């Protein structure tokens, strides 16, 4: 018998290729899990439409379930769109330890002018004395910042 607990254990082993400390559960992209006889059906919502990491995540999900001979069907749900609010608190902590500033505030409120007023804390020294260097960091999902105290550049996982 396949249990939901076991499915979540498997899901926890599938990591975001862009931020390999975050599992798909931490990311909050798993919308729904259903067991139908021996088939496991999951619904996922991509973090960013057209994010190349999503294809890899789907392949890694299939691989993780194939190891245990569990047939998996993946359905992609585009609406409602994923927001950083869905990321687990544990996921945000892991991001911070990984050296990426976690998204702050509610995605819906961070649009427009308000976003410029948010002080992003340096994930290394927690200083809020930071500046944005580029709208795009190591991937399109992140912005590049620099800490003015410890002088280290860092990625900020953008709210959206
Ligand atoms: Zn710093």
Coordinates of C-alpha atoms and ligand atoms in Angstrom, one line a residue:
X1 CA 0.0 0.0 0.0
X2 CA 1.2 3.4 -0.9
X3 CA 0.6 6.0 1.7
X4 CA 0.5 9.8 1.4
X5 CA 3.3 10.0 4.0
X6 CA 5.5 7.9 1.8
X7 CA 4.7 10.0 -1.2
X8 CA 5.7 13.1 0.7
X9 CA 8.9 11.4 1.8
X10 CA 9.7 10.8 -1.9
X11 CA 8.7 14.4 -2.8
X12 CA 11.1 15.7 -0.2
X13 CA 13.9 14.0 -2.1
X14 CA 13.2 15.9 -5.3
X15 CA 15.1 19.2 -5.2
X16 CA 14.9 22.4 -7.1
X17 CA 17.8 22.2 -9.6
X18 CA 18.3 26.0 -9.2
X19 CA 18.4 25.9 -5.4
X20 CA 19.4 22.4 -4.5
X21 CA 18.7 22.8 -0.8
X22 CA 15.0 23.3 -1.5
X23 CA 12.7 20.3 -2.1
X24 CA 9.5 20.6 -4.2
X25 CA 7.6 20.5 -0.9
X26 CA 9.7 23.5 0.4
X27 CA 9.0 25.4 -2.8
X28 CA 5.3 24.9 -2.3
X29 CA 4.7 23.8 -5.9
X30 CA 2.8 20.6 -5.0
X31 CA -0.8 21.5 -5.2
X32 CA -2.5 18.2 -4.8
X33 CA -1.6 14.5 -4.2
X34 CA -4.1 11.7 -4.9
X35 CA -3.7 7.9 -4.8
X36 CA -5.9 6.0 -7.3
X37 CA -5.4 2.3 -6.8
X38 CA -1.7 2.0 -7.6
X39 CA -1.3 5.2 -9.5
X40 CA -0.2 8.4 -7.8
X41 CA -1.5 11.6 -9.3
X42 CA 0.1 14.9 -8.4
X43 CA -0.7 18.4 -9.5
X44 CA 2.2 20.9 -9.6
X45 CA 2.2 24.6 -10.3
X46 CA 5.4 25.9 -11.9
X47 CA 7.3 28.6 -10.0
X48 CA 7.9 30.6 -13.2
X49 CA 6.1 29.9 -16.4
X50 CA 8.8 28.9 -18.9
X51 CA 11.3 28.3 -16.1
X52 CA 13.6 25.6 -17.6
X53 CA 14.1 24.1 -14.1
X54 CA 10.4 22.9 -14.2
X55 CA 11.1 20.3 -16.9
X56 CA 14.0 19.0 -14.9
X57 CA 11.8 18.9 -11.8
X58 CA 9.2 16.8 -13.6
X59 CA 11.9 14.4 -14.8
X60 CA 13.4 14.1 -11.3
X61 CA 9.9 13.4 -9.9
X62 CA 9.3 10.6 -12.4
X63 CA 12.8 9.2 -11.6
X64 CA 12.2 9.3 -7.8
X65 CA 8.9 7.4 -8.2
X66 CA 10.3 5.0 -10.8
X67 CA 12.9 3.8 -8.4
X68 CA 10.1 2.4 -6.2
X69 CA 8.0 1.3 -9.2
X70 CA 5.2 3.7 -8.4
X71 CA 3.4 4.9 -11.5
X72 CA 3.2 8.7 -11.4
X73 CA 1.0 11.1 -13.3
X74 CA 1.9 14.7 -13.2
X75 CA -0.6 17.4 -14.1
X76 CA 0.5 21.0 -14.4
X77 CA -1.8 23.6 -13.0
X78 CA -1.2 27.2 -14.1
X79 CA -3.9 28.9 -12.2
X80 CA -3.8 30.2 -9.6
X81 CA -0.2 31.1 -10.3
X82 CA 2.5 30.2 -7.8
X83 CA 3.7 32.9 -5.5
X84 CA 6.6 33.0 -3.1
X85 CA 4.0 33.0 -0.3
X86 CA 3.6 29.3 -0.9
X87 CA 7.2 28.6 0.0
X88 CA 7.4 26.9 3.4
X89 CA 8.9 28.7 6.4
X90 CA 11.4 25.8 6.6
X91 CA 12.2 26.5 2.9
X92 CA 12.9 30.1 3.6
X93 CA 15.3 29.2 6.4
X94 CA 17.1 26.8 4.1
X95 CA 17.4 29.5 1.5
X96 CA 18.9 31.8 4.0
X97 CA 21.5 29.2 5.1
X98 CA 22.3 28.6 1.5
X99 CA 23.2 32.2 1.1
X100 CA 20.2 33.4 -0.7
X101 CA 18.0 36.1 0.8
X102 CA 14.5 34.7 1.2
X103 CA 11.5 36.5 -0.3
X104 CA 10.1 39.1 2.1
X105 CA 6.5 40.1 2.4
X106 CA 3.5 39.2 0.4
X107 CA 4.0 38.8 -3.3
X108 CA 0.8 40.7 -4.2
X109 CA 2.0 43.7 -2.2
X110 CA 5.5 43.9 -3.4
X111 CA 4.7 45.1 -6.9
X112 CA 5.6 48.5 -8.2
X113 CA 7.1 51.2 -6.1
X114 CA 6.7 49.3 -2.9
X115 CA 9.3 46.7 -3.9
X116 CA 12.0 49.4 -4.1
X117 CA 11.4 50.3 -0.4
X118 CA 11.9 46.8 0.9
X119 CA 15.2 46.4 2.7
X120 CA 16.8 43.1 1.8
X121 CA 18.9 41.7 4.6
X122 CA 22.3 40.1 3.8
X123 CA 22.0 36.4 4.3
X124 CA 25.5 36.3 5.8
X125 CA 25.7 39.1 8.2
X126 CA 22.0 40.1 8.4
X127 CA 22.9 43.7 7.6
X128 CA 20.1 45.6 5.8
X129 CA 22.7 47.9 4.3
X130 CA 22.5 46.4 0.9
X131 CA 22.1 47.5 -2.7
X132 CA 20.6 45.9 -5.8
X133 CA 23.2 45.4 -8.5
X134 CA 21.0 43.7 -11.1
X135 CA 17.4 42.7 -11.5
X136 CA 18.7 39.3 -12.6
X137 CA 21.0 37.1 -10.5
X138 CA 22.3 33.6 -11.3
X139 CA 18.9 32.9 -12.8
X140 CA 16.0 34.9 -13.9
X141 CA 14.1 34.0 -10.7
X142 CA 16.6 35.9 -8.5
X143 CA 18.0 39.4 -8.3
X144 CA 21.6 40.2 -7.5
X145 CA 22.4 42.3 -4.4
X146 CA 25.6 43.3 -2.7
X147 CA 26.1 43.8 1.0
X148 CA 27.7 47.1 1.8
X149 CA 29.0 45.9 5.2
X150 CA 30.6 42.5 4.4
X151 CA 31.0 43.4 0.7
X152 CA 29.6 40.1 -0.4
X153 CA 27.3 39.8 -3.4
X154 CA 24.2 37.6 -2.9
X155 CA 21.1 36.4 -4.6
X156 CA 17.7 37.5 -3.5
X157 CA 14.8 35.1 -4.4
X158 CA 12.3 37.6 -5.9
X159 CA 8.8 37.9 -4.7
X160 CA 6.2 37.6 -7.3
Ligands
LIG1 ZN1 26.7 41.1 4.7

